[in-house]
Coordinates of C-alpha atoms in Angstrom, one line a residue:
M24 CA 95.0 -57.2 -170.0
N25 CA 92.6 -54.7 -167.9
Q26 CA 91.3 -57.5 -166.9
E27 CA 95.5 -57.9 -164.0
M28 CA 95.1 -54.1 -164.4
N29 CA 92.0 -54.0 -162.2
Q30 CA 93.3 -56.1 -160.1
S31 CA 96.5 -54.9 -159.6
T32 CA 95.5 -51.8 -158.4
G33 CA 92.6 -52.5 -156.5
T34 CA 89.9 -51.5 -158.2
P35 CA 86.8 -53.6 -158.2
S36 CA 85.4 -54.5 -162.0
A37 CA 81.8 -53.0 -163.6
Q38 CA 80.6 -56.5 -162.1
A39 CA 81.0 -56.7 -158.0
A40 CA 77.9 -55.0 -156.4
P41 CA 80.0 -52.6 -153.3
K42 CA 79.2 -54.3 -149.5
K43 CA 78.0 -51.4 -146.9
N44 CA 78.7 -51.5 -142.9
Y45 CA 74.0 -52.1 -141.2
T46 CA 76.1 -52.0 -138.0
T47 CA 75.6 -49.1 -136.6
L48 CA 72.1 -48.4 -138.0
L49 CA 70.8 -51.7 -137.5
V50 CA 72.5 -50.4 -133.5
V51 CA 70.9 -46.4 -134.0
L52 CA 67.6 -48.8 -135.1
L53 CA 67.7 -50.8 -131.8
A54 CA 68.4 -47.7 -129.4
I55 CA 65.7 -45.7 -130.1
S56 CA 63.1 -49.2 -130.4
V57 CA 64.1 -49.2 -126.8
I58 CA 64.1 -45.9 -125.3
A59 CA 60.8 -46.0 -127.3
N60 CA 60.3 -48.9 -125.2
I61 CA 60.9 -47.5 -122.0
W62 CA 58.5 -44.0 -123.1
L63 CA 56.0 -45.8 -123.1
M64 CA 56.4 -48.5 -120.4
Y65 CA 56.6 -44.5 -118.6
N66 CA 53.8 -43.4 -120.0
R67 CA 51.1 -46.1 -119.6
K68 CA 52.1 -46.0 -115.9
Q69 CA 51.8 -42.5 -115.5
V70 CA 48.4 -42.8 -117.2
V71 CA 47.0 -45.9 -115.0
E72 CA 48.8 -43.3 -111.6
Q73 CA 45.8 -41.0 -113.0
N74 CA 42.8 -40.9 -111.1
T75 CA 41.4 -41.1 -114.8
F76 CA 42.7 -43.5 -117.1
L77 CA 41.5 -45.1 -120.0
I78 CA 41.2 -48.2 -119.4
T79 CA 41.4 -51.0 -122.4
E80 CA 42.2 -54.3 -123.9
N81 CA 45.7 -53.5 -123.8
T82 CA 45.5 -52.1 -120.3
D83 CA 48.1 -54.3 -117.6
L84 CA 45.0 -55.3 -115.6
N85 CA 46.9 -56.4 -112.3
A86 CA 48.3 -52.7 -112.2
A87 CA 45.1 -50.9 -113.3
K88 CA 43.6 -52.9 -110.2
D89 CA 46.4 -51.7 -108.0
T90 CA 45.8 -48.0 -109.5
L91 CA 42.3 -48.3 -108.0
Q92 CA 42.5 -49.9 -106.0
G93 CA 44.5 -47.7 -104.3
Q94 CA 42.2 -44.9 -105.0
Y95 CA 39.5 -45.9 -103.3
D96 CA 41.9 -46.0 -100.5
A97 CA 42.9 -42.4 -100.8
A98 CA 38.6 -42.0 -100.5
L99 CA 38.0 -44.1 -98.0
A100 CA 40.8 -42.4 -96.5
R101 CA 39.3 -39.0 -96.3
L102 CA 35.9 -40.5 -95.8
D103 CA 37.1 -40.9 -92.3
E104 CA 38.8 -38.0 -92.0
L105 CA 35.3 -36.9 -92.1
T106 CA 33.9 -38.6 -89.7
G107 CA 33.2 -36.8 -86.2
K108 CA 33.3 -33.0 -87.9
N109 CA 29.2 -33.5 -88.6
A110 CA 26.7 -35.9 -86.9
E111 CA 24.2 -35.1 -89.7
L112 CA 27.1 -36.7 -92.6
D113 CA 28.4 -39.2 -90.3
Q114 CA 24.9 -41.1 -90.1
M115 CA 24.4 -40.0 -94.4
V116 CA 28.5 -42.1 -94.0
K117 CA 27.2 -44.5 -91.7
D118 CA 23.3 -45.5 -92.3
K119 CA 23.3 -49.5 -94.0
D120 CA 21.2 -48.9 -96.2
G121 CA 22.3 -45.7 -98.0
E122 CA 23.9 -44.7 -101.0
I123 CA 28.0 -44.4 -98.9
T124 CA 27.4 -47.8 -98.2
K125 CA 26.3 -49.0 -101.4
L126 CA 28.7 -48.0 -102.6
K127 CA 31.9 -48.9 -100.5
S128 CA 31.0 -53.0 -101.0
D129 CA 30.3 -52.8 -105.1
I130 CA 33.8 -51.2 -105.2
K131 CA 35.2 -53.6 -103.1
S132 CA 33.5 -56.9 -104.5
L133 CA 35.1 -55.3 -108.1
L134 CA 38.6 -54.6 -107.1
T135 CA 38.1 -58.1 -104.4
K136 CA 37.0 -60.7 -107.9
R137 CA 39.9 -62.7 -109.1
N138 CA 39.7 -62.8 -113.2
A139 CA 38.4 -58.9 -112.4
T140 CA 37.5 -58.0 -116.8
V141 CA 38.6 -54.4 -117.9
S142 CA 34.4 -54.2 -117.8
D143 CA 34.2 -55.0 -114.2
L144 CA 37.4 -52.4 -113.8
K145 CA 35.9 -49.4 -116.0
K146 CA 32.5 -50.0 -113.5
A147 CA 35.3 -49.9 -110.5
Q148 CA 36.4 -47.0 -111.6
S149 CA 33.4 -45.3 -112.5
L150 CA 32.4 -45.5 -109.1
I151 CA 35.3 -44.7 -107.4
A152 CA 35.0 -41.4 -108.7
T153 CA 30.8 -41.3 -107.8
L154 CA 32.6 -42.0 -104.5
N155 CA 35.3 -39.1 -104.9
T156 CA 32.3 -36.4 -106.2
K157 CA 30.3 -37.7 -102.7
V158 CA 33.3 -36.6 -100.2
K159 CA 33.8 -34.1 -102.4
T160 CA 30.3 -32.7 -101.7
Y161 CA 30.3 -34.0 -97.8
E162 CA 34.4 -32.1 -97.7
E163 CA 32.4 -29.1 -98.9
R164 CA 29.9 -28.8 -96.9
I165 CA 31.3 -29.6 -93.4
A166 CA 33.8 -26.7 -94.7
E167 CA 29.9 -24.8 -95.1
L168 CA 28.3 -25.4 -91.9
E169 CA 32.3 -25.5 -90.3
K170 CA 32.5 -21.8 -91.4
E171 CA 28.8 -21.3 -90.8
N172 CA 30.1 -22.5 -87.2
T173 CA 33.0 -20.4 -86.9
V174 CA 29.9 -17.3 -87.0
L175 CA 28.1 -18.7 -84.6
T176 CA 30.3 -18.8 -83.0
E177 CA 32.0 -15.0 -83.8
G178 CA 28.0 -14.0 -82.6
N179 CA 27.7 -15.9 -80.4
N180 CA 31.3 -13.9 -78.0
R181 CA 29.5 -10.9 -79.3
L182 CA 26.6 -11.9 -77.9
N183 CA 28.6 -13.0 -74.5
Q184 CA 29.9 -10.1 -74.4
Q185 CA 26.8 -7.5 -74.6
N186 CA 25.2 -9.5 -72.6
D187 CA 28.1 -9.9 -69.5
S188 CA 28.5 -6.3 -70.1
L189 CA 24.8 -5.3 -69.7
S190 CA 23.8 -7.4 -66.9
G191 CA 27.4 -5.7 -65.4
E192 CA 25.3 -2.3 -66.5
A193 CA 22.2 -3.2 -64.6
E194 CA 24.7 -4.4 -62.3
N195 CA 25.5 -0.9 -61.4
L196 CA 22.0 -0.1 -61.9
R197 CA 20.9 -1.4 -60.3
K198 CA 23.7 -0.2 -57.4
L199 CA 22.9 3.0 -58.4
G200 CA 19.0 2.6 -58.0
S201 CA 19.4 1.0 -54.6
V202 CA 21.7 4.0 -52.8
L203 CA 19.7 6.1 -50.6
H204 CA 18.9 9.4 -50.6
I205 CA 18.2 11.9 -47.6
S206 CA 15.9 14.7 -48.3
N207 CA 15.4 17.5 -45.4
I208 CA 18.6 17.8 -43.7
R209 CA 18.8 20.1 -40.1
M210 CA 21.5 20.2 -38.4
E211 CA 20.9 22.1 -33.8
P212 CA 23.9 22.8 -32.3
I213 CA 23.1 21.1 -29.1
N214 CA 23.3 22.8 -25.0
L215 CA 23.0 20.5 -22.1
K216 CA 22.1 21.5 -18.9
K217 CA 21.0 20.8 -15.8
N218 CA 23.7 17.2 -15.8
G219 CA 22.5 16.2 -19.7
E220 CA 18.4 16.0 -19.0
K221 CA 17.4 19.8 -21.0
E222 CA 18.3 19.9 -24.2
V223 CA 18.6 23.1 -25.8
A224 CA 19.0 24.7 -28.7
T225 CA 22.6 27.5 -29.2
T226 CA 24.4 28.6 -31.9
K227 CA 27.2 29.9 -30.0
A228 CA 30.8 27.2 -30.1
K229 CA 31.2 26.8 -26.8
K230 CA 28.2 26.5 -25.7
V231 CA 27.8 23.7 -27.8
D232 CA 28.0 19.8 -26.0
I233 CA 26.2 18.3 -29.9
L234 CA 26.6 18.5 -32.8
R235 CA 22.9 16.7 -34.3
V236 CA 22.0 16.2 -37.1
V237 CA 18.2 14.9 -38.4
F238 CA 17.6 13.9 -42.3
D239 CA 14.4 12.3 -43.2
I240 CA 15.1 8.8 -45.4
D241 CA 13.3 8.9 -49.1
E242 CA 11.3 5.2 -49.7
N243 CA 13.3 3.4 -52.6
R244 CA 11.8 0.7 -54.1
V245 CA 15.2 -1.3 -55.1
V246 CA 16.8 -1.2 -52.1
N247 CA 16.2 -4.9 -49.9
D248 CA 14.7 -4.5 -46.5
G249 CA 17.6 -4.9 -44.3
P250 CA 20.5 -3.3 -42.2
A251 CA 22.5 -0.6 -43.7
E252 CA 25.0 1.9 -43.4
I253 CA 24.9 5.8 -43.7
Y254 CA 28.8 7.7 -43.3
V255 CA 28.5 11.7 -41.7
I256 CA 31.8 13.3 -42.3
I257 CA 31.1 16.8 -40.3
Q258 CA 34.5 18.3 -41.4
G259 CA 35.1 21.8 -38.6
V260 CA 37.0 25.3 -39.2
E261 CA 39.7 25.2 -42.4
G262 CA 38.5 21.8 -43.5
K263 CA 39.2 19.7 -40.3
L264 CA 37.9 15.7 -39.9
L265 CA 35.7 15.8 -36.9
S266 CA 37.3 12.3 -35.5
N267 CA 37.4 9.8 -32.4
A268 CA 38.4 6.3 -33.4
A269 CA 36.9 6.0 -29.7
Y270 CA 33.3 7.0 -31.4
G271 CA 33.4 5.2 -34.0
S272 CA 35.4 7.5 -36.3
G273 CA 36.8 5.5 -39.7
V274 CA 38.0 4.5 -42.8
T275 CA 35.2 3.1 -45.8
T276 CA 36.3 3.2 -49.4
D277 CA 34.5 5.8 -51.9
A278 CA 32.4 4.3 -54.8
D279 CA 35.9 4.9 -57.0
G280 CA 37.6 3.1 -54.8
N281 CA 39.3 6.2 -52.7
A282 CA 40.2 5.9 -48.9
L283 CA 37.1 8.4 -47.7
N284 CA 37.8 9.6 -44.1
Y285 CA 34.4 9.6 -42.3
T286 CA 33.1 10.8 -38.4
V287 CA 30.8 8.5 -37.6
V288 CA 28.5 6.1 -39.0
K289 CA 24.4 5.1 -38.9
R290 CA 23.5 1.8 -39.0
I291 CA 20.0 1.7 -40.1
N292 CA 16.8 -1.0 -41.4
L293 CA 14.9 -0.5 -44.0
E294 CA 12.6 -1.1 -45.8
K295 CA 11.7 -1.2 -48.5
G296 CA 9.7 1.0 -50.2
Q297 CA 9.0 3.0 -46.9
R298 CA 10.5 6.6 -45.4
M299 CA 12.3 7.2 -42.3
T300 CA 11.7 10.0 -41.0
N301 CA 13.7 12.2 -38.1
V302 CA 16.8 10.0 -38.9
T303 CA 19.4 11.4 -36.1
V304 CA 23.0 11.2 -35.5
D305 CA 24.3 13.0 -32.9
W306 CA 28.4 14.2 -32.6
K307 CA 30.3 14.4 -29.7
Q308 CA 33.2 15.4 -28.8
E309 CA 35.4 16.6 -25.9
S310 CA 38.0 18.9 -26.6
A311 CA 35.4 21.8 -27.7
Y312 CA 33.7 23.6 -30.6
Q313 CA 35.8 26.3 -32.3
K314 CA 34.1 29.8 -33.7
G315 CA 33.4 28.5 -38.2
D316 CA 31.5 27.0 -40.2
Y317 CA 30.6 23.1 -40.0
N318 CA 29.3 21.0 -43.5
I319 CA 28.3 18.0 -42.9
S320 CA 28.1 15.4 -46.1
F321 CA 26.4 11.9 -45.8
Y322 CA 28.0 8.5 -48.7
N323 CA 25.8 5.5 -48.7
N324 CA 27.9 2.6 -51.4
G325 CA 30.4 4.9 -51.5
Y326 CA 27.9 7.1 -53.2
K327 CA 27.3 11.1 -51.8
I328 CA 23.8 10.9 -51.0
G329 CA 24.0 14.2 -49.0
S330 CA 25.4 17.8 -48.1
G331 CA 24.8 20.1 -45.3
S332 CA 26.2 23.1 -43.6
V333 CA 26.0 25.2 -39.8
Q334 CA 28.0 28.4 -38.9
L335 CA 28.8 27.9 -35.0
K336 CA 29.4 31.8 -33.4

């Protein structure tokens, strides 16, 4: 009767084992496995792509070889960038018997080996690391040389500027040194008698026919032999310039580039280191001289080199 009651209520008997549903568990485990495999593959790829990675018996040798080849190509590209930047380092890189050439040859031999072993790839990896170290050393050395060159260039520029400045100063000094110096200035108002055959000194304005200026040129050891010009400026009463273009008056410039009106120019032939005495400049004008003070200035190479005055009564 008990058995019938169990059957009618649908309750399993004590002797029957319960059936569990393993589908969900299997799906979860499968998903975990897939995710783990994906992560492991990705992690292995990341490790292989790094500059240094572990090569073991379980390493995908083809992938490792591709990565090493990429690293080697990158090192060669860095070497190419360095070429031409420094002659000394260029020679080190290009030297057939040099260490760089041997490294490149050994690495290429290992990476192109058809059945490269784990040992071969490890050796290639070590050689590539050595190559990268040397490339880094060259890069640092070139950076130092470029910095030194920059410093030298800046120093040379400063020296050139200083030389230009000194040259300019030397030229200015030479120019100043070549400026003539006059002394013993005398002014002699002259009255002409007997149709100009006789000259008589006078101080009376109405009798003056020629205003004569006499001076000496001191010796100059800087100026070269040859022609020189001395500009004479005569200012009469109230500072009025005595001038007449027909008698040689004109305009020049002073050392500052300003216009300088002159009465007459005296052209002379100099001898280096020789003194010239009694250099004479005569000024004759058509109009009569007025009573008063007459000031005379002398210019050479734009610089004032002397002055004097005379009074006419």
